[in-house]
């Protein structure tokens, strides 16, 4: 919630995605990148990449045949129909010269955070760490992969997904409420309690509670 993306790093790039270059180009691993969450610049290059990426997606024989190609070319990939992550990895490997000069592979923080390994540890994070780390100590994004509460099926029970989403929302909400001297009574509770009586001058405590950087630093 209070993590600040280092946007200046990406001035010359159109796609920012979490991954590892050695897994991508040396090992050609099907888990070299994570497409669960990425940053896309709104430009013609991005539209062109989507046009090149999309043909493996249509459900049916096209996706099934594409899956065979991906499994044959990507290390460790099981045999199943084409998926967006494998398709992008294959595209960047096979057309490296065309795309990679505008792709930034980020691994100094997580653009995603697998929810099943995070939501039950929020209290530990609050106790031991601080906002803005952007990794498993304090995630930038909690990614609910496998949760499909609006669909007919999913990899996890709907009840577990919904309660975990509520914990994630309240974990983020607390980071804003803390500025005003409040927090949720618990991560599964919508009720709010006062933790400080400083609501009349909340901006005086911005730095102390790690909500955002000082205004004078933003212009530097």
PDB file of C-alpha atoms in Angstrom, residues 30 80 114-116 143-162 165:
ATOM      1  CA  UNK A  30       8.887 -21.922 -18.032  1.00  0.00           C
ATOM      2  CA  UNK A  80      -1.004 -28.832 -20.957  1.00  0.00           C
ATOM      3  CA  UNK A 114       1.538 -15.355  -3.760  1.00  0.00           C
ATOM      4  CA  UNK A 115      -1.381 -14.919  -1.371  1.00  0.00           C
ATOM      5  CA  UNK A 116      -1.307 -18.394   0.190  1.00  0.00           C
ATOM      6  CA  UNK A 143      -1.720 -11.823  -5.854  1.00  0.00           C
ATOM      7  CA  UNK A 144      -4.738 -14.119  -5.489  1.00  0.00           C
ATOM      8  CA  UNK A 145      -3.783 -16.563  -8.212  1.00  0.00           C
ATOM      9  CA  UNK A 146      -6.049 -19.628  -8.261  1.00  0.00           C
ATOM     10  CA  UNK A 147      -8.954 -17.825  -6.581  1.00  0.00           C
ATOM     11  CA  UNK A 148     -12.041 -17.607  -8.782  1.00  0.00           C
ATOM     12  CA  UNK A 149     -14.887 -16.667  -6.423  1.00  0.00           C
ATOM     13  CA  UNK A 150     -17.066 -15.480  -9.324  1.00  0.00           C
ATOM     14  CA  UNK A 151     -16.483 -18.550 -11.487  1.00  0.00           C
ATOM     15  CA  UNK A 152     -17.740 -22.086 -11.444  1.00  0.00           C
ATOM     16  CA  UNK A 153     -14.437 -23.560 -10.313  1.00  0.00           C
ATOM     17  CA  UNK A 154     -11.158 -22.597  -8.708  1.00  0.00           C
ATOM     18  CA  UNK A 155      -8.038 -24.071  -7.194  1.00  0.00           C
ATOM     19  CA  UNK A 156      -9.064 -23.030  -3.664  1.00  0.00           C
ATOM     20  CA  UNK A 157     -12.339 -22.979  -1.708  1.00  0.00           C
ATOM     21  CA  UNK A 158     -14.309 -19.767  -2.200  1.00  0.00           C
ATOM     22  CA  UNK A 159     -14.603 -19.247   1.577  1.00  0.00           C
ATOM     23  CA  UNK A 160     -10.833 -19.354   2.030  1.00  0.00           C
ATOM     24  CA  UNK A 161     -10.282 -16.943  -0.838  1.00  0.00           C
ATOM     25  CA  UNK A 162     -12.837 -14.429   0.401  1.00  0.00           C
ATOM     26  CA  UNK A 165      -8.992 -11.190   0.512  1.00  0.00           C
TER      27      UNK A 165
END
